PDB file of C-alpha atoms and ligand atoms in Angstrom:
ATOM      1  CA  MET A   1      28.716 -70.752   0.175  1.00 91.00           C
ATOM      2  CA  GLY A   2      27.344 -67.570   1.637  1.00 90.00           C
ATOM      3  CA  ARG A   3      24.635 -65.960   3.676  1.00 88.00           C
ATOM      4  CA  SER A   4      21.079 -66.327   2.436  1.00 83.00           C
ATOM      5  CA  ASN A   5      20.354 -63.770  -0.282  1.00 89.00           C
ATOM      6  CA  SER A   6      24.046 -62.916  -0.715  1.00 93.00           C
ATOM      7  CA  GLY A   7      23.838 -63.643  -4.447  1.00 94.00           C
ATOM      8  CA  LYS A   8      25.089 -67.234  -4.658  1.00 92.00           C
ATOM      9  CA  SER A   9      22.707 -68.384  -7.394  1.00 89.00           C
ATOM     10  CA  SER A  10      23.319 -65.257  -9.452  1.00 93.00           C
ATOM     11  CA  ALA A  11      27.076 -65.722  -9.081  1.00 95.00           C
ATOM     12  CA  ILE A  12      26.869 -69.348 -10.252  1.00 93.00           C
ATOM     13  CA  ASN A  13      24.840 -68.323 -13.296  1.00 91.00           C
ATOM     14  CA  ALA A  14      27.232 -65.493 -14.143  1.00 93.00           C
ATOM     15  CA  ILE A  15      30.372 -67.553 -13.658  1.00 93.00           C
ATOM     16  CA  ALA A  16      29.036 -70.614 -15.469  1.00 89.00           C
ATOM     17  CA  GLN A  17      27.523 -68.321 -18.140  1.00 83.00           C
ATOM     18  CA  ARG A  18      24.287 -70.230 -18.272  1.00 70.00           C
ATOM     19  CA  GLN A  19      21.194 -68.233 -17.533  1.00 60.00           C
ATOM     20  CA  GLY A  20      18.748 -70.044 -15.322  1.00 62.00           C
ATOM     21  CA  LEU A  21      21.293 -72.658 -14.301  1.00 67.00           C
ATOM     22  CA  ALA A  22      20.869 -71.877 -10.606  1.00 67.00           C
ATOM     23  CA  ARG A  23      17.448 -70.635  -9.613  1.00 64.00           C
ATOM     24  CA  THR A  24      17.643 -67.136  -8.179  1.00 64.00           C
ATOM     25  CA  SER A  25      15.189 -66.075  -5.553  1.00 61.00           C
ATOM     26  CA  LYS A  26      14.114 -62.886  -3.886  1.00 63.00           C
ATOM     27  CA  THR A  27      13.082 -64.909  -0.829  1.00 60.00           C
ATOM     28  CA  PRO A  28      16.029 -65.404   1.518  1.00 60.00           C
ATOM     29  CA  GLY A  29      16.709 -68.962   2.568  1.00 57.00           C
ATOM     30  CA  ARG A  30      15.163 -70.697  -0.445  1.00 56.00           C
ATOM     31  CA  THR A  31      18.041 -73.076  -1.180  1.00 55.00           C
ATOM     32  CA  ARG A  32      17.783 -75.856   1.393  1.00 61.00           C
ATOM     33  CA  LEU A  33      19.581 -78.677  -0.380  1.00 71.00           C
ATOM     34  CA  LEU A  34      22.930 -79.174  -2.011  1.00 76.00           C
ATOM     35  CA  ASN A  35      22.502 -78.306  -5.683  1.00 80.00           C
ATOM     36  CA  PHE A  36      25.134 -79.729  -8.027  1.00 82.00           C
ATOM     37  CA  PHE A  37      25.759 -78.022 -11.377  1.00 85.00           C
ATOM     38  CA  GLU A  38      27.681 -79.963 -13.994  1.00 84.00           C
ATOM     39  CA  LEU A  39      30.160 -77.823 -15.921  1.00 85.00           C
ATOM     40  CA  GLY A  40      31.735 -80.808 -17.700  1.00 84.00           C
ATOM     41  CA  ALA A  41      33.164 -84.220 -16.896  1.00 84.00           C
ATOM     42  CA  ASN A  42      34.104 -84.276 -13.209  1.00 84.00           C
ATOM     43  CA  ARG A  43      33.694 -80.502 -12.929  1.00 88.00           C
ATOM     44  CA  ARG A  44      30.926 -79.311 -10.686  1.00 88.00           C
ATOM     45  CA  ILE A  45      29.811 -76.295  -8.739  1.00 90.00           C
ATOM     46  CA  VAL A  46      27.862 -77.041  -5.571  1.00 87.00           C
ATOM     47  CA  ASP A  47      25.427 -74.456  -4.246  1.00 87.00           C
ATOM     48  CA  LEU A  48      24.985 -74.733  -0.479  1.00 84.00           C
ATOM     49  CA  PRO A  49      22.038 -73.514   1.566  1.00 79.00           C
ATOM     50  CA  GLY A  50      22.555 -69.996   2.814  1.00 78.00           C
ATOM     51  CA  TYR A  51      23.514 -69.396   6.400  1.00 73.00           C
ATOM     52  CA  GLY A  52      23.110 -66.541   8.843  1.00 65.00           C
ATOM     53  CA  TYR A  53      19.522 -65.637   8.079  1.00 55.00           C
ATOM     54  CA  ALA A  54      18.120 -64.296  11.311  1.00 50.00           C
ATOM     55  CA  SER A  55      14.609 -65.766  11.131  1.00 51.00           C
ATOM     56  CA  ALA A  56      15.696 -69.412  11.255  1.00 54.00           C
ATOM     57  CA  PRO A  57      19.140 -69.702  12.759  1.00 59.00           C
ATOM     58  CA  GLU A  58      18.609 -73.015  14.546  1.00 68.00           C
ATOM     59  CA  ALA A  59      16.785 -74.736  11.698  1.00 65.00           C
ATOM     60  CA  GLU A  60      19.403 -73.408   9.350  1.00 63.00           C
ATOM     61  CA  ARG A  61      22.269 -74.745  11.405  1.00 66.00           C
ATOM     62  CA  ARG A  62      20.607 -78.150  11.564  1.00 71.00           C
ATOM     63  CA  THR A  63      20.318 -78.195   7.780  1.00 70.00           C
ATOM     64  CA  TRP A  64      23.539 -76.550   6.850  1.00 71.00           C
ATOM     65  CA  THR A  65      26.094 -78.170   9.108  1.00 73.00           C
ATOM     66  CA  PRO A  66      25.677 -81.850   8.124  1.00 76.00           C
ATOM     67  CA  LEU A  67      25.427 -80.981   4.435  1.00 74.00           C
ATOM     68  CA  ALA A  68      28.534 -78.833   4.496  1.00 75.00           C
ATOM     69  CA  GLU A  69      30.447 -81.336   6.588  1.00 77.00           C
ATOM     70  CA  ALA A  70      29.604 -84.148   4.193  1.00 77.00           C
ATOM     71  CA  LEU A  71      30.859 -81.995   1.342  1.00 78.00           C
ATOM     72  CA  GLY A  72      33.912 -80.789   3.236  1.00 78.00           C
ATOM     73  CA  HIS A  73      35.202 -84.330   3.635  1.00 80.00           C
ATOM     74  CA  ARG A  74      35.108 -85.046  -0.097  1.00 83.00           C
ATOM     75  CA  ARG A  75      38.544 -85.437  -1.667  1.00 83.00           C
ATOM     76  CA  SER A  76      37.101 -83.964  -4.845  1.00 86.00           C
ATOM     77  CA  LEU A  77      36.461 -80.598  -3.181  1.00 89.00           C
ATOM     78  CA  ARG A  78      38.774 -78.136  -4.928  1.00 90.00           C
ATOM     79  CA  GLY A  79      37.932 -75.014  -2.985  1.00 92.00           C
ATOM     80  CA  LEU A  80      35.287 -72.766  -1.483  1.00 93.00           C
ATOM     81  CA  PHE A  81      33.807 -69.667  -3.032  1.00 96.00           C
ATOM     82  CA  VAL A  82      32.345 -67.537  -0.259  1.00 95.00           C
ATOM     83  CA  ILE A  83      29.801 -64.980  -1.445  1.00 97.00           C
ATOM     84  CA  VAL A  84      29.637 -61.850   0.699  1.00 97.00           C
ATOM     85  CA  ASP A  85      27.211 -59.006  -0.023  1.00 97.00           C
ATOM     86  CA  ALA A  86      29.535 -56.042  -0.580  1.00 98.00           C
ATOM     87  CA  ARG A  87      27.114 -53.744   1.225  1.00 97.00           C
ATOM     88  CA  ARG A  88      27.383 -55.842   4.398  1.00 94.00           C
ATOM     89  CA  GLY A  89      31.051 -56.780   4.156  1.00 94.00           C
ATOM     90  CA  VAL A  90      32.435 -59.828   5.950  1.00 93.00           C
ATOM     91  CA  THR A  91      30.012 -60.664   8.792  1.00 90.00           C
ATOM     92  CA  ALA A  92      30.335 -62.776  11.934  1.00 86.00           C
ATOM     93  CA  ALA A  93      28.488 -65.577  10.101  1.00 83.00           C
ATOM     94  CA  ASP A  94      31.076 -65.473   7.304  1.00 88.00           C
ATOM     95  CA  GLU A  95      33.875 -65.467   9.866  1.00 87.00           C
ATOM     96  CA  GLY A  96      32.210 -68.494  11.491  1.00 82.00           C
ATOM     97  CA  LEU A  97      32.298 -70.357   8.190  1.00 81.00           C
ATOM     98  CA  LEU A  98      35.948 -69.466   7.688  1.00 84.00           C
ATOM     99  CA  ASP A  99      36.804 -70.567  11.241  1.00 81.00           C
ATOM    100  CA  TRP A 100      35.080 -73.864  10.585  1.00 76.00           C
ATOM    101  CA  SER A 101      36.650 -74.637   7.212  1.00 79.00           C
ATOM    102  CA  SER A 102      39.984 -76.402   7.047  1.00 77.00           C
ATOM    103  CA  PRO A 103      43.076 -74.229   6.605  1.00 75.00           C
ATOM    104  CA  ASP A 104      43.849 -76.513   3.656  1.00 76.00           C
ATOM    105  CA  HIS A 105      40.744 -75.488   1.753  1.00 85.00           C
ATOM    106  CA  ARG A 106      41.336 -72.808  -0.825  1.00 92.00           C
ATOM    107  CA  ILE A 107      38.977 -69.902  -0.285  1.00 94.00           C
ATOM    108  CA  HIS A 108      38.004 -67.162  -2.704  1.00 96.00           C
ATOM    109  CA  VAL A 109      35.651 -64.431  -1.515  1.00 97.00           C
ATOM    110  CA  LEU A 110      33.351 -62.619  -3.942  1.00 98.00           C
ATOM    111  CA  LEU A 111      32.154 -59.231  -2.680  1.00 98.00           C
ATOM    112  CA  SER A 112      28.853 -59.453  -4.527  1.00 98.00           C
ATOM    113  CA  LYS A 113      26.389 -56.792  -5.744  1.00 98.00           C
ATOM    114  CA  ALA A 114      29.292 -54.371  -6.157  1.00 98.00           C
ATOM    115  CA  ASP A 115      27.070 -52.436  -8.591  1.00 98.00           C
ATOM    116  CA  LYS A 116      25.230 -51.120  -5.512  1.00 98.00           C
ATOM    117  CA  LEU A 117      28.358 -49.255  -4.414  1.00 98.00           C
ATOM    118  CA  ASN A 118      30.209 -46.345  -5.974  1.00 97.00           C
ATOM    119  CA  ARG A 119      33.897 -46.610  -6.728  1.00 96.00           C
ATOM    120  CA  SER A 120      35.204 -45.255  -3.431  1.00 97.00           C
ATOM    121  CA  GLU A 121      32.753 -47.397  -1.420  1.00 97.00           C
ATOM    122  CA  SER A 122      33.825 -50.465  -3.430  1.00 97.00           C
ATOM    123  CA  LEU A 123      37.481 -49.812  -2.758  1.00 96.00           C
ATOM    124  CA  GLU A 124      36.796 -49.302   0.940  1.00 97.00           C
ATOM    125  CA  VAL A 125      34.849 -52.595   1.140  1.00 97.00           C
ATOM    126  CA  LEU A 126      37.650 -54.384  -0.686  1.00 97.00           C
ATOM    127  CA  ARG A 127      40.216 -52.901   1.689  1.00 97.00           C
ATOM    128  CA  ALA A 128      38.190 -53.840   4.787  1.00 96.00           C
ATOM    129  CA  ALA A 129      37.539 -57.380   3.522  1.00 96.00           C
ATOM    130  CA  THR A 130      41.195 -57.880   2.641  1.00 95.00           C
ATOM    131  CA  GLN A 131      42.063 -56.798   6.178  1.00 94.00           C
ATOM    132  CA  ALA A 132      39.378 -59.044   7.744  1.00 92.00           C
ATOM    133  CA  LEU A 133      40.664 -62.016   5.735  1.00 91.00           C
ATOM    134  CA  ALA A 134      44.356 -61.329   6.324  1.00 87.00           C
ATOM    135  CA  GLY A 135      46.062 -64.416   7.679  1.00 86.00           C
ATOM    136  CA  ARG A 136      43.418 -66.812   6.363  1.00 88.00           C
ATOM    137  CA  GLY A 137      45.075 -67.308   2.991  1.00 88.00           C
ATOM    138  CA  ALA A 138      41.841 -66.308   1.242  1.00 93.00           C
ATOM    139  CA  SER A 139      41.749 -64.273  -1.943  1.00 95.00           C
ATOM    140  CA  VAL A 140      39.055 -61.618  -2.403  1.00 97.00           C
ATOM    141  CA  GLN A 141      37.594 -59.584  -5.275  1.00 98.00           C
ATOM    142  CA  LEU A 142      34.713 -57.285  -6.144  1.00 98.00           C
ATOM    143  CA  PHE A 143      31.919 -58.975  -8.073  1.00 98.00           C
ATOM    144  CA  SER A 144      28.601 -58.104  -9.664  1.00 98.00           C
ATOM    145  CA  ALA A 145      26.472 -60.615 -11.527  1.00 97.00           C
ATOM    146  CA  HIS A 146      24.176 -57.808 -12.709  1.00 96.00           C
ATOM    147  CA  SER A 147      26.760 -55.394 -14.079  1.00 96.00           C
ATOM    148  CA  LYS A 148      29.261 -58.134 -14.919  1.00 94.00           C
ATOM    149  CA  VAL A 149      32.086 -56.946 -12.683  1.00 96.00           C
ATOM    150  CA  GLY A 150      34.822 -59.439 -11.895  1.00 97.00           C
ATOM    151  CA  ILE A 151      33.300 -62.381 -13.732  1.00 96.00           C
ATOM    152  CA  ALA A 152      36.468 -63.176 -15.739  1.00 96.00           C
ATOM    153  CA  ASP A 153      38.564 -63.057 -12.550  1.00 96.00           C
ATOM    154  CA  ALA A 154      36.190 -65.434 -10.754  1.00 97.00           C
ATOM    155  CA  GLN A 155      36.171 -67.759 -13.777  1.00 95.00           C
ATOM    156  CA  SER A 156      39.989 -67.816 -13.763  1.00 94.00           C
ATOM    157  CA  VAL A 157      40.045 -68.881 -10.118  1.00 95.00           C
ATOM    158  CA  LEU A 158      37.425 -71.572 -10.739  1.00 94.00           C
ATOM    159  CA  THR A 159      39.246 -72.899 -13.814  1.00 92.00           C
ATOM    160  CA  ALA A 160      42.592 -72.985 -12.013  1.00 93.00           C
ATOM    161  CA  TRP A 161      41.055 -74.933  -9.114  1.00 93.00           C
ATOM    162  CA  LEU A 162      39.218 -77.390 -11.362  1.00 91.00           C
ATOM    163  CA  GLU A 163      42.275 -78.039 -13.513  1.00 89.00           C
ATOM    164  CA  ASP A 164      44.561 -78.498 -10.544  1.00 79.00           C
ATOM    165  CA  LYS A 165      45.553 -82.070  -9.820  1.00 54.00           C
ATOM    166  CA  PRO A 166      44.313 -83.514  -6.512  1.00 50.00           C
ATOM    167  CA  THR A 167      46.836 -83.156  -3.706  1.00 44.00           C
ATOM    168  CA  ALA A 168      47.191 -84.958  -0.384  1.00 41.00           C
ATOM    169  CA  GLN A 169      45.993 -81.782   1.299  1.00 43.00           C
ATOM    170  CA  ASP A 170      42.678 -81.993  -0.485  1.00 43.00           C
ATOM    171  CA  SER A 171      41.699 -84.980   1.616  1.00 38.00           C
ATOM    172  CA  VAL A 172      42.314 -83.252   4.924  1.00 39.00           C
ATOM    173  CA  ALA A 173      39.075 -83.219   6.868  1.00 35.00           C
ATOM    174  CA  LEU A 174      37.371 -80.044   7.916  1.00 35.00           C
ATOM    175  CA  ARG A 175      38.365 -78.770  11.332  1.00 34.00           C
ATOM    176  CA  LYS A 176      35.597 -79.174  13.866  1.00 32.00           C
TER     177      LYS A 176
HETATM  178  P1  LIG B 201      21.187 -66.475  -3.027  1.00 73.07           P
HETATM  179  O1  LIG B 201      20.001 -66.581  -2.117  1.00 73.07           O
HETATM  180  O2  LIG B 201      22.441 -66.252  -2.250  1.00 73.07           O
HETATM  181  O3  LIG B 201      21.326 -67.589  -4.024  1.00 73.07           O
HETATM  182  O4  LIG B 201      20.988 -65.102  -3.849  1.00 73.07           O
HETATM  183  P2  LIG B 201      20.333 -64.830  -5.295  1.00 73.07           P
HETATM  184  O5  LIG B 201      21.331 -65.042  -6.379  1.00 73.07           O
HETATM  185  O6  LIG B 201      19.026 -65.542  -5.396  1.00 73.07           O
HETATM  186  O7  LIG B 201      20.117 -63.246  -5.191  1.00 73.07           O
HETATM  187  C1  LIG B 201      19.405 -62.672  -4.114  1.00 73.07           C
HETATM  188  C2  LIG B 201      18.924 -61.298  -4.505  1.00 73.07           C
HETATM  189  O8  LIG B 201      20.042 -60.441  -4.770  1.00 73.07           O
HETATM  190  C3  LIG B 201      18.047 -61.301  -5.766  1.00 73.07           C
HETATM  191  O9  LIG B 201      17.053 -60.326  -5.613  1.00 73.07           O
HETATM  192  C4  LIG B 201      19.037 -60.899  -6.857  1.00 73.07           C
HETATM  193  O10 LIG B 201      18.438 -60.260  -7.951  1.00 73.07           O
HETATM  194  C5  LIG B 201      19.964 -59.953  -6.105  1.00 73.07           C
HETATM  195  N1  LIG B 201      21.311 -59.936  -6.707  1.00 73.07           N
HETATM  196  C6  LIG B 201      22.093 -60.986  -6.974  1.00 73.07           C
HETATM  197  N2  LIG B 201      23.252 -60.599  -7.570  1.00 73.07           N
HETATM  198  C7  LIG B 201      23.183 -59.257  -7.699  1.00 73.07           C
HETATM  199  C8  LIG B 201      24.064 -58.263  -8.256  1.00 73.07           C
HETATM  200  O11 LIG B 201      25.141 -58.520  -8.787  1.00 73.07           O
HETATM  201  N3  LIG B 201      23.631 -56.975  -8.159  1.00 73.07           N
HETATM  202  C9  LIG B 201      22.448 -56.623  -7.587  1.00 73.07           C
HETATM  203  N4  LIG B 201      22.139 -55.320  -7.547  1.00 73.07           N
HETATM  204  N5  LIG B 201      21.589 -57.527  -7.080  1.00 73.07           N
HETATM  205  C10 LIG B 201      21.940 -58.834  -7.132  1.00 73.07           C
END
């Protein structure tokens, strides 16, 4: 999940290590459906439509909310990757998503396009995001699909979630 143009498709391709797996686009708001990517038996990544793109907020909400709610109620949902453009940091739209998700959903935030920032800027963004996410139980890391920063860390989180056995908590519905 993430804002339109935050780098979701690029992150999926980098993490799943399959070029062209998720179509990347320079046009914000291209992904309007749920796209399922099979990693193996019963292991899938789901790419959600982007949110928070200023030109179509109402249309976007109408599309996004029912899709995400349908997904959020699935017992098979292991966790949420939230993609946040490191240059923007955690926005109100991201906070809205986090408010809406269940406290029982595991959340891992990728601060994407970290290659656009120098080292001190990256560390500052990481610090600010960690502070913004404090109390939500979310983990956060720097990530760049282009310069291959943080891919192994993101893969470790994904693998741990996918290999985890289902728990009772996983069936808890999303908070409205
Ligand atoms: P989505 O709309 O969230 O799926 O985002 P995309 O993956 O399609 O990427 C949106 C734009 O950001 C494209 O122009 C990508 O080339 C660019 N982008 C994605 N990941 C990175 C990255 O790691 N570094 C940089 N510099 N640009 C990126």
